[in-house]
Amino acid sequence: GNSVTQMEGPVTLSEEAFLTINCTYTATGYPSLFWYVQYPGEGLQLLLKATKADDKGSNKGFEATYRKETTSFHLEKGSVQVSDSAVYFCALAGNNRLAFGKGNQVVVIP
Amino acid sequence: GAVVSQHPSWVICKSGTSVKIECRSLDFQATTMFWYRQFPKQSLMLMATSNEGSKATYEQGVEKDKFLINHASLTLSTLTVTSAHPEDSSFYICSAFPFGQLNTEAFFGQGTRLTVV
């Protein structure tokens, strides 16, 4: 079945640092890929998406490229802000549902 | 973008009582909605898929008599936690794909924090 794997553990970094969160997937067919962000006490908000191989999703300075050859969709941001502190989930849409990674807590220190 | 409204955003109830959570798609129709449960510092666990006009599909290990799901219209699904106990305390989130757009972007409610005392 479809599955998503995110790198283990929280990510703590200083303001203006470079952020990378790894995401790899297993799926049949050509799924759509997403990054969702969750702020404390809230639901999930779509951050960016890509629907086919080599597509790059981008929003608010975040980017992720759909790499079919490596089955990856890594999230990057060149210069993080304190307001980027949140939990980030990688997700895959297929078989009429979303499969989520475990999520990564990102803490940005001033 | 499309909006999913979840109500209430938080609720405290006594052990043994039932609690109903509503999930509405405000500007689109959704034949399928999803209910998730999230424990602190953990990912979302899919509980069930709510199907308009038919029975919900529950994931393995989720008690269907405990978590009653009703999807009476194309814009409303409800989750009722029956005879709630402290271990049911959690964050519950619903989501929906717009009608005819399964496997595209899903939209999420803001979540409901349930505390059973």
Coordinates of C-alpha atoms in Angstrom, one line a residue:
Chain A
G1 CA 0.0 0.0 0.0
N2 CA 0.9 3.7 -0.1
S3 CA 3.2 5.0 2.6
V4 CA 5.2 8.1 3.5
T5 CA 8.4 8.2 5.5
Q6 CA 9.7 11.4 7.1
M7 CA 13.0 11.8 8.8
E8 CA 12.9 11.1 12.5
G9 CA 12.9 13.6 15.3
P10 CA 12.3 17.3 15.8
V11 CA 14.3 20.0 14.0
T12 CA 15.7 22.9 15.9
L13 CA 17.5 25.7 14.1
S14 CA 18.3 29.3 14.4
E15 CA 16.4 32.1 12.6
E16 CA 17.6 32.6 9.0
A17 CA 19.1 29.1 8.8
F18 CA 18.4 26.7 5.9
L19 CA 15.7 24.1 6.6
T20 CA 15.5 20.7 4.9
I21 CA 12.9 18.0 5.9
N22 CA 13.3 14.7 4.1
C23 CA 10.3 12.8 2.8
T24 CA 10.2 9.6 0.7
Y25 CA 7.2 7.6 -0.4
T26 CA 6.1 4.3 -1.6
A27 CA 3.1 4.2 -4.0
T28 CA 1.6 2.6 -7.0
G29 CA 0.8 4.8 -9.9
Y30 CA 1.4 8.5 -10.0
P31 CA 0.2 10.0 -6.7
S32 CA -0.1 13.6 -5.8
L33 CA 2.3 14.8 -3.1
F34 CA 1.7 17.4 -0.4
W35 CA 3.3 19.2 2.5
Y36 CA 0.9 20.3 5.2
V37 CA 1.7 22.5 8.2
Q38 CA 0.0 22.4 11.6
Y39 CA 0.3 25.2 14.1
P40 CA -0.3 24.4 17.8
G41 CA -4.0 23.6 18.5
E42 CA -5.0 23.9 14.9
G43 CA -5.9 21.6 12.0
L44 CA -3.7 21.1 9.0
Q45 CA -3.1 23.7 6.3
L46 CA -1.8 22.9 2.9
L47 CA 1.6 24.4 2.4
L48 CA 2.4 23.2 -1.1
K49 CA 1.7 20.4 -3.5
A50 CA 3.0 18.7 -6.7
T51 CA 0.9 16.5 -8.9
K52 CA 3.4 15.0 -11.3
A53 CA 7.0 14.1 -11.6
D54 CA 9.5 17.0 -11.7
D55 CA 6.8 19.5 -10.5
K56 CA 8.0 21.9 -8.0
G57 CA 5.6 23.1 -5.4
S58 CA 6.3 26.4 -3.6
N59 CA 4.7 28.7 -1.1
K60 CA 5.9 31.2 1.5
G61 CA 9.5 30.6 0.6
F62 CA 9.1 26.8 1.0
E63 CA 9.8 24.5 -1.9
A64 CA 9.6 20.8 -2.7
T65 CA 10.3 18.9 -6.0
Y66 CA 8.5 15.7 -6.9
R67 CA 11.3 13.3 -7.7
K68 CA 10.0 10.1 -9.1
E69 CA 13.5 8.5 -9.6
T70 CA 14.3 8.8 -5.9
T71 CA 10.6 8.7 -4.8
S72 CA 11.2 11.8 -2.7
F73 CA 9.5 15.1 -2.0
H74 CA 11.9 16.9 0.4
L75 CA 10.9 20.3 1.9
E76 CA 13.3 23.2 1.9
K77 CA 13.4 26.8 2.9
G78 CA 16.4 29.0 2.5
S79 CA 15.9 31.3 5.5
V80 CA 13.5 30.3 8.3
Q81 CA 11.7 32.6 10.6
V82 CA 10.4 32.1 14.1
S83 CA 6.9 32.1 12.7
D84 CA 7.8 28.9 10.7
S85 CA 7.8 27.0 14.0
A86 CA 5.2 24.3 13.5
V87 CA 4.7 20.6 12.7
Y88 CA 5.2 19.7 9.0
F89 CA 3.6 16.6 7.5
C90 CA 4.4 15.1 4.1
A91 CA 1.4 13.4 2.5
L92 CA 0.5 11.3 -0.5
A93 CA -3.0 11.1 -2.1
G94 CA -3.9 7.8 -3.6
N95 CA -6.5 5.0 -3.3
N96 CA -9.0 7.7 -2.4
R97 CA -7.3 8.8 0.8
L98 CA -4.2 10.6 2.2
A99 CA -1.3 8.8 3.6
F100 CA 0.8 10.9 6.1
G101 CA 4.3 10.8 7.3
K102 CA 4.8 11.0 11.1
G103 CA 5.5 14.7 11.0
N104 CA 8.4 16.8 12.1
Q105 CA 8.3 19.4 14.8
V106 CA 10.3 22.5 13.6
V107 CA 11.4 24.9 16.3
V108 CA 13.1 28.1 15.1
I109 CA 15.0 30.0 17.7
P110 CA 15.5 33.8 17.5
Chain B
G1 CA -9.4 27.7 -1.3
A2 CA -12.2 25.4 -0.1
V3 CA -13.2 25.6 3.5
V4 CA -14.0 22.8 6.0
S5 CA -15.6 23.9 9.3
Q6 CA -15.4 21.7 12.3
H7 CA -17.4 22.3 15.4
P8 CA -16.9 22.6 18.3
S9 CA -13.2 23.5 18.4
W10 CA -13.0 22.2 22.0
V11 CA -15.3 20.3 24.4
I12 CA -15.1 19.0 27.9
C13 CA -17.5 16.3 28.9
K14 CA -18.1 14.0 31.8
S15 CA -17.2 10.3 31.6
G16 CA -20.1 8.2 30.3
T17 CA -21.7 11.0 28.2
S18 CA -21.7 11.3 24.4
V19 CA -20.2 14.0 22.4
K20 CA -21.0 15.0 18.8
I21 CA -18.5 16.7 16.5
E22 CA -19.6 18.2 13.2
C23 CA -17.6 18.6 10.0
R24 CA -19.0 20.8 7.3
S25 CA -17.8 21.6 3.8
L26 CA -18.8 25.2 3.4
D27 CA -18.3 25.9 -0.3
F28 CA -18.1 22.5 -1.9
Q29 CA -19.7 19.1 -1.8
A30 CA -18.0 16.1 -0.4
T31 CA -19.2 12.6 -0.9
T32 CA -16.3 11.4 1.2
M33 CA -15.0 12.8 4.4
F34 CA -12.3 11.4 6.7
W35 CA -12.0 11.4 10.5
Y36 CA -8.6 11.4 12.1
R37 CA -7.4 11.2 15.7
Q38 CA -4.2 12.8 16.8
F39 CA -2.3 12.1 20.0
P40 CA 0.1 14.7 21.4
K41 CA 3.3 15.0 19.3
Q42 CA 2.1 12.3 16.9
S43 CA 0.9 12.0 13.4
L44 CA -2.7 11.7 12.3
M45 CA -4.3 8.3 12.7
L46 CA -7.1 7.7 10.2
M47 CA -10.2 6.4 12.1
A48 CA -12.8 6.1 9.4
T49 CA -13.9 7.1 6.0
S50 CA -17.4 8.7 6.0
N51 CA -19.5 8.1 2.9
E52 CA -22.5 10.1 2.1
G53 CA -25.6 8.0 2.1
S54 CA -24.0 4.8 3.2
K55 CA -22.1 3.3 6.1
A56 CA -18.7 4.5 7.1
T57 CA -15.7 2.4 6.6
Y58 CA -13.7 2.0 9.8
E59 CA -10.0 1.3 10.0
Q60 CA -8.8 -1.8 11.8
G61 CA -8.9 -1.4 15.6
V62 CA -11.4 1.4 15.6
E63 CA -14.6 0.6 17.4
K64 CA -17.6 1.4 15.2
D65 CA -20.0 1.3 18.1
K66 CA -17.9 3.7 20.0
F67 CA -17.3 6.2 17.3
L68 CA -20.5 6.6 15.4
I69 CA -20.3 8.4 12.0
N70 CA -23.1 9.8 10.0
H71 CA -22.8 11.4 6.6
A72 CA -26.4 12.6 6.0
S73 CA -25.7 15.1 3.3
L74 CA -23.1 16.2 0.8
T75 CA -21.8 18.8 3.1
L76 CA -22.0 17.4 6.6
S77 CA -20.5 14.5 8.5
T78 CA -20.7 13.9 12.2
L79 CA -18.7 11.9 14.6
T80 CA -20.3 10.9 17.9
V81 CA -18.1 9.6 20.7
T82 CA -20.4 7.5 22.7
S83 CA -20.0 6.8 26.4
A84 CA -16.8 8.7 26.4
H85 CA -14.0 7.8 28.8
P86 CA -10.8 9.7 29.7
E87 CA -8.8 7.6 27.2
D88 CA -11.0 9.0 24.4
S89 CA -9.5 12.5 25.2
S90 CA -7.7 13.5 22.0
F91 CA -7.6 15.9 19.1
Y92 CA -10.0 14.9 16.4
I93 CA -9.7 16.3 12.8
C94 CA -11.9 15.9 9.8
S95 CA -11.0 16.4 6.1
A96 CA -12.6 16.2 2.7
F97 CA -11.8 15.9 -0.9
P98 CA -14.2 18.0 -3.1
F99 CA -16.7 15.9 -5.0
G100 CA -15.2 14.4 -8.1
Q101 CA -11.6 15.2 -7.0
L102 CA -10.6 12.3 -5.0
N103 CA -6.8 11.9 -4.7
T104 CA -6.3 15.7 -5.1
E105 CA -5.9 18.2 -2.4
A106 CA -7.8 17.5 0.8
F107 CA -9.1 20.3 3.0
F108 CA -9.0 20.0 6.8
G109 CA -11.2 21.3 9.6
Q110 CA -9.6 23.2 12.4
G111 CA -9.9 20.2 14.8
T112 CA -11.7 19.5 18.0
R113 CA -10.0 19.1 21.3
L114 CA -12.0 16.6 23.4
T115 CA -11.3 16.3 27.1
V116 CA -13.2 13.7 29.1
V117 CA -13.2 14.1 32.8

